[in-house]
Short mmCIF file of C-alpha atoms in Angstrom, two decimals:
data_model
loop_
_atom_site.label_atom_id
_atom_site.label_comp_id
_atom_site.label_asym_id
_atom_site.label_seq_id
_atom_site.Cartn_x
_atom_site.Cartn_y
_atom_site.Cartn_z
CA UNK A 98 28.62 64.11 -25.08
CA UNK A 99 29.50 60.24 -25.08
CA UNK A 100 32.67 58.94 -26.47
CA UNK A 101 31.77 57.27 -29.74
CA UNK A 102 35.60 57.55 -31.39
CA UNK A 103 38.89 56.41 -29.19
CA UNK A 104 40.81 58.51 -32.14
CA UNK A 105 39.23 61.50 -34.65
CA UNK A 106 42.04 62.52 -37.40
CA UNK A 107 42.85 65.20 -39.19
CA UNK A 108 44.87 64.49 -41.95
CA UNK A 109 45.78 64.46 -46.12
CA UNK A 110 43.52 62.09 -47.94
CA UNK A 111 46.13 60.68 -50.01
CA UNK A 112 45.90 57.86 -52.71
CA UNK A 113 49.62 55.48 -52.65
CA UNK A 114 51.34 54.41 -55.70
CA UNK A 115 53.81 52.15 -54.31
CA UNK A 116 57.15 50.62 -56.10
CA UNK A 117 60.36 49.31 -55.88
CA UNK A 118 62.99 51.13 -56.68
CA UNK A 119 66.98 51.51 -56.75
CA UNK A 120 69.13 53.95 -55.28
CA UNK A 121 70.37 55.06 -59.03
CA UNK A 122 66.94 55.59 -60.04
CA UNK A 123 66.44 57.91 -56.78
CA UNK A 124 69.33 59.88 -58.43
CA UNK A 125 68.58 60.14 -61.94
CA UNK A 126 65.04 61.45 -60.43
CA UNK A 127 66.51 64.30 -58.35
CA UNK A 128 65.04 63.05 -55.01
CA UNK A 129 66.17 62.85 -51.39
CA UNK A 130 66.47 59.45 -50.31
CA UNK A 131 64.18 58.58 -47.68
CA UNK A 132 62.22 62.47 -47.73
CA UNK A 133 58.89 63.52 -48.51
CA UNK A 134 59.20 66.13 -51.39
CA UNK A 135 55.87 67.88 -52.62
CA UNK A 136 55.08 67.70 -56.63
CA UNK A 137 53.19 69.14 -58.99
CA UNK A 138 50.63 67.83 -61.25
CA UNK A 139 52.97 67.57 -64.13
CA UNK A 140 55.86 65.67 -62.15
CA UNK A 141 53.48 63.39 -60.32
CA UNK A 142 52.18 62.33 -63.53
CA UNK A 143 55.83 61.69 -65.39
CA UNK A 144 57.03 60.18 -62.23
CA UNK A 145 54.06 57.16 -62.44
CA UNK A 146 55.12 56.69 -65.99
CA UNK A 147 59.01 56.06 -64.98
CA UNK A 148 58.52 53.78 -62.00
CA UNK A 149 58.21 50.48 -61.86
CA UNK A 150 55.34 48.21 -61.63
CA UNK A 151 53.66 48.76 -57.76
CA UNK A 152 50.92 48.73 -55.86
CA UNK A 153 48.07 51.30 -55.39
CA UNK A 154 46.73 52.13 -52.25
CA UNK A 155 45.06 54.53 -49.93
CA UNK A 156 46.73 56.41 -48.15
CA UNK A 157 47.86 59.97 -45.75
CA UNK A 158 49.57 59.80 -42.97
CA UNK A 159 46.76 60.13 -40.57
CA UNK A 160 44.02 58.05 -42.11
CA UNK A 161 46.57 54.90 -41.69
CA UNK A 162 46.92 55.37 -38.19
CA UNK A 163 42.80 55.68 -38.52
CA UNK A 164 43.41 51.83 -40.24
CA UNK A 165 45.72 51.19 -37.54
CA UNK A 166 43.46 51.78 -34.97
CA UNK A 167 40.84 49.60 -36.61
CA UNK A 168 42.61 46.86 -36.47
CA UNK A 169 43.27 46.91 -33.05
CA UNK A 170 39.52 46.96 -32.58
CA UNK A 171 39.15 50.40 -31.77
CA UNK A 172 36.77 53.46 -33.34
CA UNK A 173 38.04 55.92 -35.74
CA UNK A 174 37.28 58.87 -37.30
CA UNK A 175 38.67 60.26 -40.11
CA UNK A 176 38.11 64.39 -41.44
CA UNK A 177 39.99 64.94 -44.89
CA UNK A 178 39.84 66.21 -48.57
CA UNK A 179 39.40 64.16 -51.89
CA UNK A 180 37.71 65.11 -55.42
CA UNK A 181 34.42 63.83 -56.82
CA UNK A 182 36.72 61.55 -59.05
CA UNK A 183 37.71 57.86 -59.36
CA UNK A 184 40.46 57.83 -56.44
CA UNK A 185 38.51 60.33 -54.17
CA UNK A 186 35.65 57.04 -54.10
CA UNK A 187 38.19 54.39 -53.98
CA UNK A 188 40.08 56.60 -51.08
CA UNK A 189 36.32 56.79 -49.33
CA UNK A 190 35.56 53.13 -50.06
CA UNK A 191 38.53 52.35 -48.14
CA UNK A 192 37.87 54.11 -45.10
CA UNK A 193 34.63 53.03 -44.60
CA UNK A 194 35.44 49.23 -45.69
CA UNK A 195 37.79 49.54 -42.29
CA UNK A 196 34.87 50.82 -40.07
CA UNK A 197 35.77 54.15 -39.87
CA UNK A 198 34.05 57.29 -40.03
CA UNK A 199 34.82 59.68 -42.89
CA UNK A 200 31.58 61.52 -44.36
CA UNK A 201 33.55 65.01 -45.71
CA UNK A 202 31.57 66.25 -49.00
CA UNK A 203 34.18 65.60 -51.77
CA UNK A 204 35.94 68.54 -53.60
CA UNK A 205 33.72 69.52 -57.30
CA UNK A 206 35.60 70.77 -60.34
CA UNK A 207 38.46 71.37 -58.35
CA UNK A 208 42.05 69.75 -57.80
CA UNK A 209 41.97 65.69 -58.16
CA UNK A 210 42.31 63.66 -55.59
CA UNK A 211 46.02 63.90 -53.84
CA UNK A 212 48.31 61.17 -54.82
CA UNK A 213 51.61 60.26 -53.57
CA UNK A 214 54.35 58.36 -55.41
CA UNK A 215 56.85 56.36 -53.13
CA UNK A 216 59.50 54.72 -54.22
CA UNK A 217 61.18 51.70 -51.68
CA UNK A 218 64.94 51.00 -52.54
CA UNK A 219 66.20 47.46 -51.13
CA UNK A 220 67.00 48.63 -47.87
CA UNK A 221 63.63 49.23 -47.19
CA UNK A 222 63.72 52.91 -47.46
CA UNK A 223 61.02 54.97 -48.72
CA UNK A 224 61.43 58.35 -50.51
CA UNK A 225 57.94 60.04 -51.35
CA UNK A 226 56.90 62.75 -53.99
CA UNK A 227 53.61 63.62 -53.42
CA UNK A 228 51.02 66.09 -55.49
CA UNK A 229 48.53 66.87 -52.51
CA UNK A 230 45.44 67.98 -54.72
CA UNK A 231 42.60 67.93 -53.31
CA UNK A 232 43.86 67.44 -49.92
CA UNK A 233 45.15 71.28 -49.54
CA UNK A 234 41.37 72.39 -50.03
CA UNK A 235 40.47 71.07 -46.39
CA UNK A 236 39.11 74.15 -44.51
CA UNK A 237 38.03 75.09 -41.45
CA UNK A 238 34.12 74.18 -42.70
CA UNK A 239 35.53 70.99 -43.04
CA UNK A 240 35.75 70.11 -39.09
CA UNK A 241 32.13 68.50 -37.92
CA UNK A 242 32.34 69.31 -34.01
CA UNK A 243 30.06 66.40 -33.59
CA UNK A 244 33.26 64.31 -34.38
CA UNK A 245 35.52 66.53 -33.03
CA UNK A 246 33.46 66.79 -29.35
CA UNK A 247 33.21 62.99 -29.70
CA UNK A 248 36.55 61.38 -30.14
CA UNK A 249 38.93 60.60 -26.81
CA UNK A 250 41.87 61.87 -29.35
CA UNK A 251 41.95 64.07 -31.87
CA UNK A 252 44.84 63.59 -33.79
CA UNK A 253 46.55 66.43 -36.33
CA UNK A 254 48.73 65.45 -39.65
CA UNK A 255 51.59 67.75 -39.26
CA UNK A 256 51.95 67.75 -42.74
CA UNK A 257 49.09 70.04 -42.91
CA UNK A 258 50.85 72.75 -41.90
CA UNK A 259 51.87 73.65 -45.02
CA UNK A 260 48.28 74.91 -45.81
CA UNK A 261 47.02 77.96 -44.06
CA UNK A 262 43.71 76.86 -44.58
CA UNK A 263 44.38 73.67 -42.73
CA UNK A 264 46.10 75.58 -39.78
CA UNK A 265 43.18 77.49 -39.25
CA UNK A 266 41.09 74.25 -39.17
CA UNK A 267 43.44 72.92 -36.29
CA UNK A 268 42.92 75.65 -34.52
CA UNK A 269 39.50 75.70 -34.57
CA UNK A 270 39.37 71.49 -33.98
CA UNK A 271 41.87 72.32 -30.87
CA UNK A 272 39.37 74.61 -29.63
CA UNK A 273 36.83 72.41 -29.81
CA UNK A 274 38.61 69.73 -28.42
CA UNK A 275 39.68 71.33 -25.31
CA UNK A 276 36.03 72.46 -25.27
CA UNK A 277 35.39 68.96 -24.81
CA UNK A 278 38.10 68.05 -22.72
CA UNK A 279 39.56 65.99 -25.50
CA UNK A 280 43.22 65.41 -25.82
CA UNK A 281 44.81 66.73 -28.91
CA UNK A 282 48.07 65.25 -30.48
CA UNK A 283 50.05 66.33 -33.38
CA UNK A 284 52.71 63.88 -35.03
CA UNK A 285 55.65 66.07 -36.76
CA UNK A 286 55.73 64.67 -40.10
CA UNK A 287 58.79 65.12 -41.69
CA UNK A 288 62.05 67.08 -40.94
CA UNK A 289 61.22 69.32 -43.97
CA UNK A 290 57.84 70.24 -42.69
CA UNK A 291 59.45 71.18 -39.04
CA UNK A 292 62.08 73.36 -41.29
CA UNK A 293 59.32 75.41 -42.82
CA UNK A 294 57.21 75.70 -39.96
CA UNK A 295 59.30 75.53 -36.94
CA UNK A 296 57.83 78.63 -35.31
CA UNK A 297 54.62 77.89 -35.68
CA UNK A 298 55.01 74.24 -34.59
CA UNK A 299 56.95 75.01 -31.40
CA UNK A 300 53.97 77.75 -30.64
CA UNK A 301 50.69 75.17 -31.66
CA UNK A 302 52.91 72.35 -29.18
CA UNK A 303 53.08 75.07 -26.31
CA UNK A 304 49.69 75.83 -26.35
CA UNK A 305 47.59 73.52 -27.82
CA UNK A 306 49.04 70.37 -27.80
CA UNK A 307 48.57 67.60 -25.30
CA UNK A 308 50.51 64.77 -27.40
CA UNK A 309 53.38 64.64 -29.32
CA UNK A 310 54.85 62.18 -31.97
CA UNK A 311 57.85 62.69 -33.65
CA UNK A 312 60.95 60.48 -34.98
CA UNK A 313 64.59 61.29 -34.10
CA UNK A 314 65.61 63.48 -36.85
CA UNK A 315 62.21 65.58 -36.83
CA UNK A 316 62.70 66.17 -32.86
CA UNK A 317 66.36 66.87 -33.52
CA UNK A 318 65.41 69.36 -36.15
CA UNK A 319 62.79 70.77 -33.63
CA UNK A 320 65.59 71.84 -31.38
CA UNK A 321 67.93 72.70 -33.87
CA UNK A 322 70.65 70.09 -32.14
CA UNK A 323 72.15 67.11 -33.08
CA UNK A 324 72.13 66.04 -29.50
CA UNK A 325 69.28 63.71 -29.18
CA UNK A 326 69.51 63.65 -25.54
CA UNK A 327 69.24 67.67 -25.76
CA UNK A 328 66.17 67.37 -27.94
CA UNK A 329 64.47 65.38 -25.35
CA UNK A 330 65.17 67.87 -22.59
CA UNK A 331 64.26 70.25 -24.74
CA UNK A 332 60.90 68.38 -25.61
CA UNK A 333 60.11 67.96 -21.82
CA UNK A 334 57.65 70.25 -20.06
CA UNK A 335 56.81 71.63 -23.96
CA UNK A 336 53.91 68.96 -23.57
CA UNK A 337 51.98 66.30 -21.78
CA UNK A 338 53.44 63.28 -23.22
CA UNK A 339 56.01 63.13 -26.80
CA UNK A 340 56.56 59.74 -27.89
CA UNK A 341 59.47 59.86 -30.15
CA UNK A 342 60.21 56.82 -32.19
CA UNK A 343 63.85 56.07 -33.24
CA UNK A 344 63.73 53.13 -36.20
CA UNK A 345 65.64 49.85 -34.90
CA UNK A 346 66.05 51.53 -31.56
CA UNK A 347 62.63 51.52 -30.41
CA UNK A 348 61.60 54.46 -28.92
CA UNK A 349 61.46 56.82 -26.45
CA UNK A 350 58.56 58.25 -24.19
CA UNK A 351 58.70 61.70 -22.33
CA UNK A 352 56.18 62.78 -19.86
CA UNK A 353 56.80 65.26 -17.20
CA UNK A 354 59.75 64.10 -15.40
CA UNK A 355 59.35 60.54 -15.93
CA UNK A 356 61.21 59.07 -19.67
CA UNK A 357 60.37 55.15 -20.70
CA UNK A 358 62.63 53.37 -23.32
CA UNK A 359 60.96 51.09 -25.18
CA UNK A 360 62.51 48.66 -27.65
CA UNK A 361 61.59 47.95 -31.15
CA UNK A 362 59.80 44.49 -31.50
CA UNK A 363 62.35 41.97 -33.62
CA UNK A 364 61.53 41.80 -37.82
CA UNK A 365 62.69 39.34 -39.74
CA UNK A 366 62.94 41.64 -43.00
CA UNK A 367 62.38 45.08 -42.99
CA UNK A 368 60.10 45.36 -46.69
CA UNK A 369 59.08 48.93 -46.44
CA UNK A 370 59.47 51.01 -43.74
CA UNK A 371 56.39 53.24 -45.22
CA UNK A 372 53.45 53.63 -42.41
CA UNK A 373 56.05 52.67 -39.53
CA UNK A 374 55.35 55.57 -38.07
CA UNK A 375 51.82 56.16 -38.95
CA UNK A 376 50.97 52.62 -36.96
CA UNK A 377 53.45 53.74 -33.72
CA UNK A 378 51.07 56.52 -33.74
CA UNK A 379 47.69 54.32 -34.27
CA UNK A 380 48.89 51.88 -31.79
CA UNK A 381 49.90 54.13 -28.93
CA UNK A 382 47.05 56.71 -29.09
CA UNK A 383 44.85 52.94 -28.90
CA UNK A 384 46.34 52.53 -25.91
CA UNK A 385 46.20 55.72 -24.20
CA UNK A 386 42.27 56.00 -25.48
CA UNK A 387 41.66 52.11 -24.15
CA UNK A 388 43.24 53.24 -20.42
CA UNK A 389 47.33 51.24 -21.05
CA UNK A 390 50.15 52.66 -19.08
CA UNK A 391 52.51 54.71 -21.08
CA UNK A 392 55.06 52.07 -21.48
CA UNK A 393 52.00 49.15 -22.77
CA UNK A 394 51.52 52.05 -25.28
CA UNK A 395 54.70 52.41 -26.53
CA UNK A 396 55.04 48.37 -27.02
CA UNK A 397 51.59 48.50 -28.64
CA UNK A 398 53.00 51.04 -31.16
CA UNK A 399 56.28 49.03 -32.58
CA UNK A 400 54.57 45.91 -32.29
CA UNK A 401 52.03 47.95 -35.20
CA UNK A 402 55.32 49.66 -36.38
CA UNK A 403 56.58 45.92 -36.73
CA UNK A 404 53.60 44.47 -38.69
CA UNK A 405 54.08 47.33 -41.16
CA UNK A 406 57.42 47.06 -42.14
CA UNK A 407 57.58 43.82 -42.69
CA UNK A 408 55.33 44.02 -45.76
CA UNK A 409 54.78 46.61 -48.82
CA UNK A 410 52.08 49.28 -47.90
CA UNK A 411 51.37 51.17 -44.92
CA UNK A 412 48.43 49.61 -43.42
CA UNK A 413 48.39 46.50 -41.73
CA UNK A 414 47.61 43.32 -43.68
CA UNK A 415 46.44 41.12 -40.20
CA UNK A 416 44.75 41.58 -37.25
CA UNK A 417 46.67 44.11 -34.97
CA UNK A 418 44.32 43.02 -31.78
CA UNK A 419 45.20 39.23 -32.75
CA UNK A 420 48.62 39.98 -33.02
CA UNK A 421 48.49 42.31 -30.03
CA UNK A 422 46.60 39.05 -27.82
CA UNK A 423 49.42 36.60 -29.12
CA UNK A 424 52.12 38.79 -27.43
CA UNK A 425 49.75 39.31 -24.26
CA UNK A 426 49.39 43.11 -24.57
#
């Protein structure tokens, strides 16, 4: 089958409500500082009513780095869950205003659509309680193998893992994809999520994964060390390529014997550091689907990283192949 997607994703169609927010107010609402804790219904709802004037947007890990990819000119797909309700169309608007394709039948008199509250202290910190709705109804009926057979990349939403549904619909997307001879890569998520499911993660990496994203404290987690050095040997030979991405540091790029530090591009004012990681992600799997070396990759992923975090939201707000030309990658 030709190529028509550089990037397919599976992922949480999620719906951003995003506010400023101090580090008393994170304490007087019971939440982890810079975590992703899951809600209910009830608590997402009281939670909008005690934050502070923000910004709505759409969201899910995944279908940024979809928006990410866009705008660096490439072709996305994106497979995920909303309701027939207002956000579910504003969440589908969105997608297909950034060129991507998303064409999943929405969820009827169900769950709403999956919203996720995040609250960014001063520091640029977020801390994220999210209700996933809708999102957790994504099944294994879900996965179109047309998109699946046709994208370079098919990229998972670790945070999915937390539905059993949803695992079953990776396998079944894996198996497709190797079908294919697609590459599949996984990003991590969230410490919390590789607490629940370590097992199962380390398994799905061993022997379906072909990419690997992670950040410092999920790989760390991973390997059950606080030796990040350890982690990485750990990490290597488990897959293909991990690209694990380490905040001000830059980040750090394993495959087979061969490891590439690269550093973070310079900000002038880290805003919010939601989507950083989402955009690493959109900008290196760009790379690897558009033929880059593994290091041009990992500099096309912080310069995205970069763009993000330098502004409220986690998509990015220019041009990532302008800004990608005016630094000659």
């Amino acid at each position: 089958m030709a190529e028509l997607y550089d990037v397919a994703a599976i992922g949480n169609a999620i719906v951003d409500v995003i506010a400023p927010a101090t580090d008393e107010f994170l304490v007087q609402q019971n939440m982890d500082k810079g975590a992703m804790m899951l809600v209910d219904e009830t608590r997402s709802a009281a939670l909008y009513a005690a934050m502070a004037p923000g910004v709505e947007a759409s969201g899910g890990s995944a279908a940024n780095s979809i928006a990410g990819v866009a705008s660096f000119g490439g072709r996305g797909a994106f497979l995920g869950k909303v309701a027939d309700d207002q956000l579910g169309k504003v969440f589908t608007h969105d997608m297909r205003a950034i060129g991507a394709h998303f064409d999943n039948a929405p969820l009827l008199n169900g769950k709403a659509t999956a919203v996720s509250m995040i609250n960014v202290t001063p520091d640029g910190e977020r801390t994220m309680s999210t209700f996933l709705g809708a999102s957790t109804e994504f099944a294994s009926d879900d996965i179109d193998p047309a998109v699946i057979e046709a994208a370079k990349i098919v990229y998972l939403e670790g945070y999915l893992f937390d539905a059993e549904a949803a695992r079953r619909a990776f396998a079944k997307a894996a198996g497709l994809a190797h079908a294919s001879g697609r590459m599949i890569a996984i990003t991590l998520s969230d410490g919390f999520v590789v607490e629940r499911h370590r097992e199962g993660l380390l398994g799905f990496l061993e022997t379906q994964v072909d990419l690997v994203f992670a950040n410092e404290t999920e790989l760390t987690a991973l390997f059950q060390t606080s030796d990040f050095d350890a982690a990485v040997d750990a990490m290597r030979g488990k897959v293909k390529i991990a690209a694990v991405t380490r905040s001000e540091k830059g980040s750090v790029i394993i495959a087979g014997g061969e490891t590439f530090a690269v550093p973070a591009f310079p900000v002038e004012k880290v805003v919010d550091t939601t989507g950083a990681g989402d955009q690493y992600a959109a900008g290196f799997m760009f790379g690897l689907a558009t033929g880059r070396p593994l290091n041009v990759c990992g500099q096309l992923g912080s310069l995205a990283a970069a763009e993000v975090i330098s502004h409220y939201g986690p998509r990015p707000q220019v041009s990532l192949k302008d800004l990608a030309a005016s630094k000659g990658l």
